[in-house]
Structures are given as C-alpha cells and as structure tokens.
Coordinates of N, CA and C in Angstrom, one line a residue:
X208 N 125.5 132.8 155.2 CA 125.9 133.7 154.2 C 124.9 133.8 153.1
X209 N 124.4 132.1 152.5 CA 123.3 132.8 151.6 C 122.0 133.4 151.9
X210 N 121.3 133.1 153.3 CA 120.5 133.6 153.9 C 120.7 135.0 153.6
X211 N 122.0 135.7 153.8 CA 121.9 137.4 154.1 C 121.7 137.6 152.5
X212 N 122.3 137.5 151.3 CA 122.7 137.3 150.4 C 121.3 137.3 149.4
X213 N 119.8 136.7 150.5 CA 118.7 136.6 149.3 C 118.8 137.4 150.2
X214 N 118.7 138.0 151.5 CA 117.6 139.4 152.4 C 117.9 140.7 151.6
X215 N 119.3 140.8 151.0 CA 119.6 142.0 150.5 C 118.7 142.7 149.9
X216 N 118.5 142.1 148.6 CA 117.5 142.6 147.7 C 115.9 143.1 148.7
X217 N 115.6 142.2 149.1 CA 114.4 142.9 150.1 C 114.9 144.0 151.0
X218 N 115.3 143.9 152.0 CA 115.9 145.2 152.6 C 116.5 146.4 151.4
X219 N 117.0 146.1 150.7 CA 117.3 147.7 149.4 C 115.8 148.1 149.6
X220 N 114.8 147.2 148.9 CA 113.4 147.6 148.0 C 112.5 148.2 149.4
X221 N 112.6 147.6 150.9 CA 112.3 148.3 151.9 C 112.3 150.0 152.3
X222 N 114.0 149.9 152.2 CA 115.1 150.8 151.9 C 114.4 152.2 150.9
X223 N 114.5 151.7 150.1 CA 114.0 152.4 148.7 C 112.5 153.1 149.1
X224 N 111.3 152.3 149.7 CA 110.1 152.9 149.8 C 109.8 154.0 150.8
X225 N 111.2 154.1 151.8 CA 111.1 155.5 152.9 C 111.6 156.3 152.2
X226 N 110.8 157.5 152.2 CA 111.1 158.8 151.3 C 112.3 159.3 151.5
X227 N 112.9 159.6 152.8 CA 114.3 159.8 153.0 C 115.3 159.1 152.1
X228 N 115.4 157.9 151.7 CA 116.3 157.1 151.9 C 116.1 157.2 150.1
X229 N 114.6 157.1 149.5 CA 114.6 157.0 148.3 C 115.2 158.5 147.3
X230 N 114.9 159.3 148.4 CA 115.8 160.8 148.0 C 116.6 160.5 147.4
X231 N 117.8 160.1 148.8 CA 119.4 160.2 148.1 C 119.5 158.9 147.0
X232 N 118.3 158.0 146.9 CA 118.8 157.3 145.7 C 118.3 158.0 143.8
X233 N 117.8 158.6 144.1 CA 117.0 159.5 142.8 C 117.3 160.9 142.7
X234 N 117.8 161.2 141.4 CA 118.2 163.0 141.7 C 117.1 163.5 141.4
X235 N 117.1 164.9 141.7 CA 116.3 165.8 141.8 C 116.1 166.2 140.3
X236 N 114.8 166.5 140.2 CA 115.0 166.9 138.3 C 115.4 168.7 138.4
X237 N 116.3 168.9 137.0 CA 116.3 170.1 137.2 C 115.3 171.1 137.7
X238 N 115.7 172.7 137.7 CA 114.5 173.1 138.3 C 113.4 173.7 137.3
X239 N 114.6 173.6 135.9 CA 113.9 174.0 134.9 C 112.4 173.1 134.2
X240 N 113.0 171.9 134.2 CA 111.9 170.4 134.3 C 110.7 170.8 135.0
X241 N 111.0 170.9 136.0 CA 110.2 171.0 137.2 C 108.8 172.3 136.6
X242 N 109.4 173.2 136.4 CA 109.0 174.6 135.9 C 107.9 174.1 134.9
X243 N 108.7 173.9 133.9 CA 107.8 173.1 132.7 C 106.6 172.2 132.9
X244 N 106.7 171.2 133.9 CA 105.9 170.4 134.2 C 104.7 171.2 134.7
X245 N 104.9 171.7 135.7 CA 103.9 172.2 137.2 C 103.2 173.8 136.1
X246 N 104.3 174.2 135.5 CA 103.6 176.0 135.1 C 102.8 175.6 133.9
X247 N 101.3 175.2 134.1 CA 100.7 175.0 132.6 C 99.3 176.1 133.0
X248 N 98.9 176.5 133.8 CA 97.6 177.3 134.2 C 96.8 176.7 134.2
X249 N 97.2 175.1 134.7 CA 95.5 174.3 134.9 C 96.1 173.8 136.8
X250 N 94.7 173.7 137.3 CA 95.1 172.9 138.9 C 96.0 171.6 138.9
X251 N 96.8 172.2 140.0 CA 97.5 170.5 140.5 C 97.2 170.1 141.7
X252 N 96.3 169.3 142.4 CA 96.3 168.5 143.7 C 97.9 168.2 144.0
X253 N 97.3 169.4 145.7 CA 98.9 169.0 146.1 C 98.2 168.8 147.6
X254 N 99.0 167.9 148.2 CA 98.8 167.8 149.6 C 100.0 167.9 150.5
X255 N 99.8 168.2 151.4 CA 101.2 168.6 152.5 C 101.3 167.7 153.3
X256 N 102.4 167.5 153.9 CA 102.6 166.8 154.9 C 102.0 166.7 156.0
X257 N 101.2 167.6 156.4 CA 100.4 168.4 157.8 C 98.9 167.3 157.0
X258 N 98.8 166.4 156.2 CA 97.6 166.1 155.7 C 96.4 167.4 155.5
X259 N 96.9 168.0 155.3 CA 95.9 169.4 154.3 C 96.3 169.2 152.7
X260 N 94.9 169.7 152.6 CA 95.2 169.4 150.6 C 94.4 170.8 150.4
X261 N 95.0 170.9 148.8 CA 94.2 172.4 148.2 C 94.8 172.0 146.6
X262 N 94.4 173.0 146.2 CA 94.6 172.7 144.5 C 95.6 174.3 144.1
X263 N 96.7 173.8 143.5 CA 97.7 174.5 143.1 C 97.9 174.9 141.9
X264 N 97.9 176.2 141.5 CA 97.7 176.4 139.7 C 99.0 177.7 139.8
X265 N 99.8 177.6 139.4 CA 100.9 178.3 138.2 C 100.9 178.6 137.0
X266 N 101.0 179.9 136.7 CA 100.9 180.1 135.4 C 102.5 180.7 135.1
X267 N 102.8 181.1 133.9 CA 103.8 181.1 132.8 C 104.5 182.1 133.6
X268 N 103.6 183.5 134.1 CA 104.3 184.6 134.3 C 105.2 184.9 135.8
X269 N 104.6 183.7 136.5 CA 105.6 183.7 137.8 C 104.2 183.9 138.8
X270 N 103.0 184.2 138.4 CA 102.1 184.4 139.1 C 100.8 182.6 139.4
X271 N 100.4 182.8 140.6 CA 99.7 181.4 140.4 C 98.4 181.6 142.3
X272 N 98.0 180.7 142.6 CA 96.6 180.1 143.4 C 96.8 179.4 144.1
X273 N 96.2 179.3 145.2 CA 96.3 178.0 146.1 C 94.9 178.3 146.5
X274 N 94.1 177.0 146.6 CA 92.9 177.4 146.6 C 92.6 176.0 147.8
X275 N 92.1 176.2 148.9 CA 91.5 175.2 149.8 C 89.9 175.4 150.2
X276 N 89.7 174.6 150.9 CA 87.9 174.6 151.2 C 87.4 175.9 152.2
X277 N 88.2 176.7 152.8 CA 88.2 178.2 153.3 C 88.8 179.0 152.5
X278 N 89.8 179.3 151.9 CA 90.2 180.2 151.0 C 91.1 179.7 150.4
X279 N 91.3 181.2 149.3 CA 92.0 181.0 148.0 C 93.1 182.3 148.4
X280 N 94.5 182.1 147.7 CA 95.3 183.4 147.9 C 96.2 183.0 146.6
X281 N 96.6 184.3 146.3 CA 97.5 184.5 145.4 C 99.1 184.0 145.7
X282 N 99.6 183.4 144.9 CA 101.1 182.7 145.1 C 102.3 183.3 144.0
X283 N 103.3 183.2 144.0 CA 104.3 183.2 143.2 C 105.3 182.7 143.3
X284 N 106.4 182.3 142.1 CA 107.1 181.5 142.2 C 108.2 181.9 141.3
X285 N 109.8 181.5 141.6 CA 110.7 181.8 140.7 C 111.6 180.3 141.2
X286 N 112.3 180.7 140.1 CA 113.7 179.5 140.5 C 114.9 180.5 140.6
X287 N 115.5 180.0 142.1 CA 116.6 180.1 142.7 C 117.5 179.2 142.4
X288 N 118.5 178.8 142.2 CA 119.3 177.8 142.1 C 119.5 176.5 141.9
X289 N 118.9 175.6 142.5 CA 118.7 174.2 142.4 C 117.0 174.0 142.6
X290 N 116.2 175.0 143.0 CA 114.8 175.0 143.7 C 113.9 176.1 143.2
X291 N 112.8 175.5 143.0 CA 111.5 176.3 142.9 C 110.8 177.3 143.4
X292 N 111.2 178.2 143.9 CA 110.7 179.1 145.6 C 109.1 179.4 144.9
X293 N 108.3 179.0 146.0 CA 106.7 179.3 146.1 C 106.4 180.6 147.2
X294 N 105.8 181.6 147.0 CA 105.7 182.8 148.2 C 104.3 183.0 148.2
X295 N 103.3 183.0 149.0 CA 102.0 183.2 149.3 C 101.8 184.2 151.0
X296 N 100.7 184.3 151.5 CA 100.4 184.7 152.5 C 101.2 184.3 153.4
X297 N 100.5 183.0 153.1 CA 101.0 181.5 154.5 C 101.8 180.6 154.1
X298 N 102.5 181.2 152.9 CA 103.6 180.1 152.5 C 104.9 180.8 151.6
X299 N 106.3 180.1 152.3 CA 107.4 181.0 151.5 C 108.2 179.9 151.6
X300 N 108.2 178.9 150.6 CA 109.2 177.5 150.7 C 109.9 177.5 149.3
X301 N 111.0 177.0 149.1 CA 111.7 176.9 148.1 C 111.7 175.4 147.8
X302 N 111.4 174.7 146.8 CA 111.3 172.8 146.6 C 112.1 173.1 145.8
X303 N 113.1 171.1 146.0 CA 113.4 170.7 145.0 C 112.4 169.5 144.5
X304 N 112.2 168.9 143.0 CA 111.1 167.9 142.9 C 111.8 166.5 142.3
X305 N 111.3 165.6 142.7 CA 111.4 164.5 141.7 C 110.0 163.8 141.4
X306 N 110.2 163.3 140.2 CA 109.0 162.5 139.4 C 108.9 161.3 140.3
X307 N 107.3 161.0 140.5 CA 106.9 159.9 141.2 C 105.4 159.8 139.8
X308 N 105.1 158.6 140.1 CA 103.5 158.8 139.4 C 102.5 159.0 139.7
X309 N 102.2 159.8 138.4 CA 101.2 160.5 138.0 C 101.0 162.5 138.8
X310 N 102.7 162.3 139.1 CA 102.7 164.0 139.6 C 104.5 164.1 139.8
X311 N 104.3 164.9 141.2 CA 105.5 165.2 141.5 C 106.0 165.2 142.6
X312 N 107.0 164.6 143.4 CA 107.3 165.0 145.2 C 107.7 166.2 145.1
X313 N 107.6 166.9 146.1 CA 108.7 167.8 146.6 C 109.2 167.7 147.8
X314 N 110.7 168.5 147.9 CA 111.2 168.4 149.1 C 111.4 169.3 149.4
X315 N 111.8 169.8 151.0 CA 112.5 170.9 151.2 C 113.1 170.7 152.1
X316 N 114.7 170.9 151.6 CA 115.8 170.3 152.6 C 115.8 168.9 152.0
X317 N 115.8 168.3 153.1 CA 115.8 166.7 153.1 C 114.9 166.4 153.2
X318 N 113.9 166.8 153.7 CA 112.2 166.1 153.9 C 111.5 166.8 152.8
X319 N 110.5 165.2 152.7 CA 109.5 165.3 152.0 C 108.7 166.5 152.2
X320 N 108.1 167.5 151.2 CA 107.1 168.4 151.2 C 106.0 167.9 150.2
X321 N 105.2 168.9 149.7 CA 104.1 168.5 149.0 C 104.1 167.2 147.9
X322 N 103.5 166.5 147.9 CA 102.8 165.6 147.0 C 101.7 166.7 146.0
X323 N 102.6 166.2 144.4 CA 101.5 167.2 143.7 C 101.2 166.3 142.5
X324 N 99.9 166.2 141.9 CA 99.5 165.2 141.0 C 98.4 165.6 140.3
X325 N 98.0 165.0 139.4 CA 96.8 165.5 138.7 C 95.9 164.1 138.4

C-alpha cells in the first residue's frame, strides 16, 4: 500500500506531461485572452504538428500572415464562441489556447494543434 501511495505522485506528473491528459487538467484561456495575446502585428513562431514551422502575424483588424520558407498568404481570424477561427488558402481551423512557456498551445478539438511562441 505504501509502495502505490509514493508511485502516485509520479504517475500524476507522468500523466500531466501527455498533452491529451494535461488538456483536461488546464482550462482553456478565454478566447478573448487569447486575442489579446497573439493580435499584436509582430511574428509568432508557430509550429504544427505535421513538424512544419512558419511565422504567424495578426493584426488588430481581423487581418494577418503566415509566412514559411516557399510562401507567404494572407490569413484571418475571428472568435467564434469558445475559439479563435484562423482562415487562409491552406488553412480554415478554429483553436482553443492555453498558456505554456514562453507562448501558446493550441488545440483543436481534443488534440494538440500549433505550438506558438516568440
């Protein structure tokens, strides 16, 4: 019994570092937060899950960039309900985010989406 009793605490903090599992333990910050943070009109390194990276810029008016090492395209964004909707060429996803350091996760759905940081 006390064997299981120290494992706990390790298995939580295990627990805790799969992004799934750390989701449902962390809420999502509003989407307004979110807004605030990410819409300043300077670049954010964001990387996707697909390990592709490009640099992400939002500005105030709903309009914004995604710029990778082949091209650049125009993006935009509003909040929908609980989520951030992003719409580009090659991209039409709605995130929710939570604070990690020195940026931001996002999700969509339940899975992890971009990693965004500066």
């Amino acid at each position: 019994m006390k064997t299981h009793l120290r494992l706990a605490p390790a298995a939580a903090a295990i627990l805790a570092s799969i992004p799934a599992f750390a989701a449902a333990g962390q809420a999502y910050l509003p989407p307004q937060k979110a807004v605030a943070i990410l819409v300043d009109g300077a670049p954010w390194s964001a990387d996707s899950p697909n390990g592709r990276s490009f640099k992400l810029t939002l500005n105030k008016d709903g309009t914004g960039s995604m710029r990778a090492t082949l091209f650049t395209q125009s993006v935009t964004w509003t909040v929908k309900g609980d989520a951030m909707c992003l719409s580009g060429t090659t991209m039409a996803k709605c995130l929710r985010f939570q604070e990690i350091p020195g940026g931001l996760q996002a999700w969509e759905g339940d899975k992890p989406d971009l990693k965004i940081s500066r």
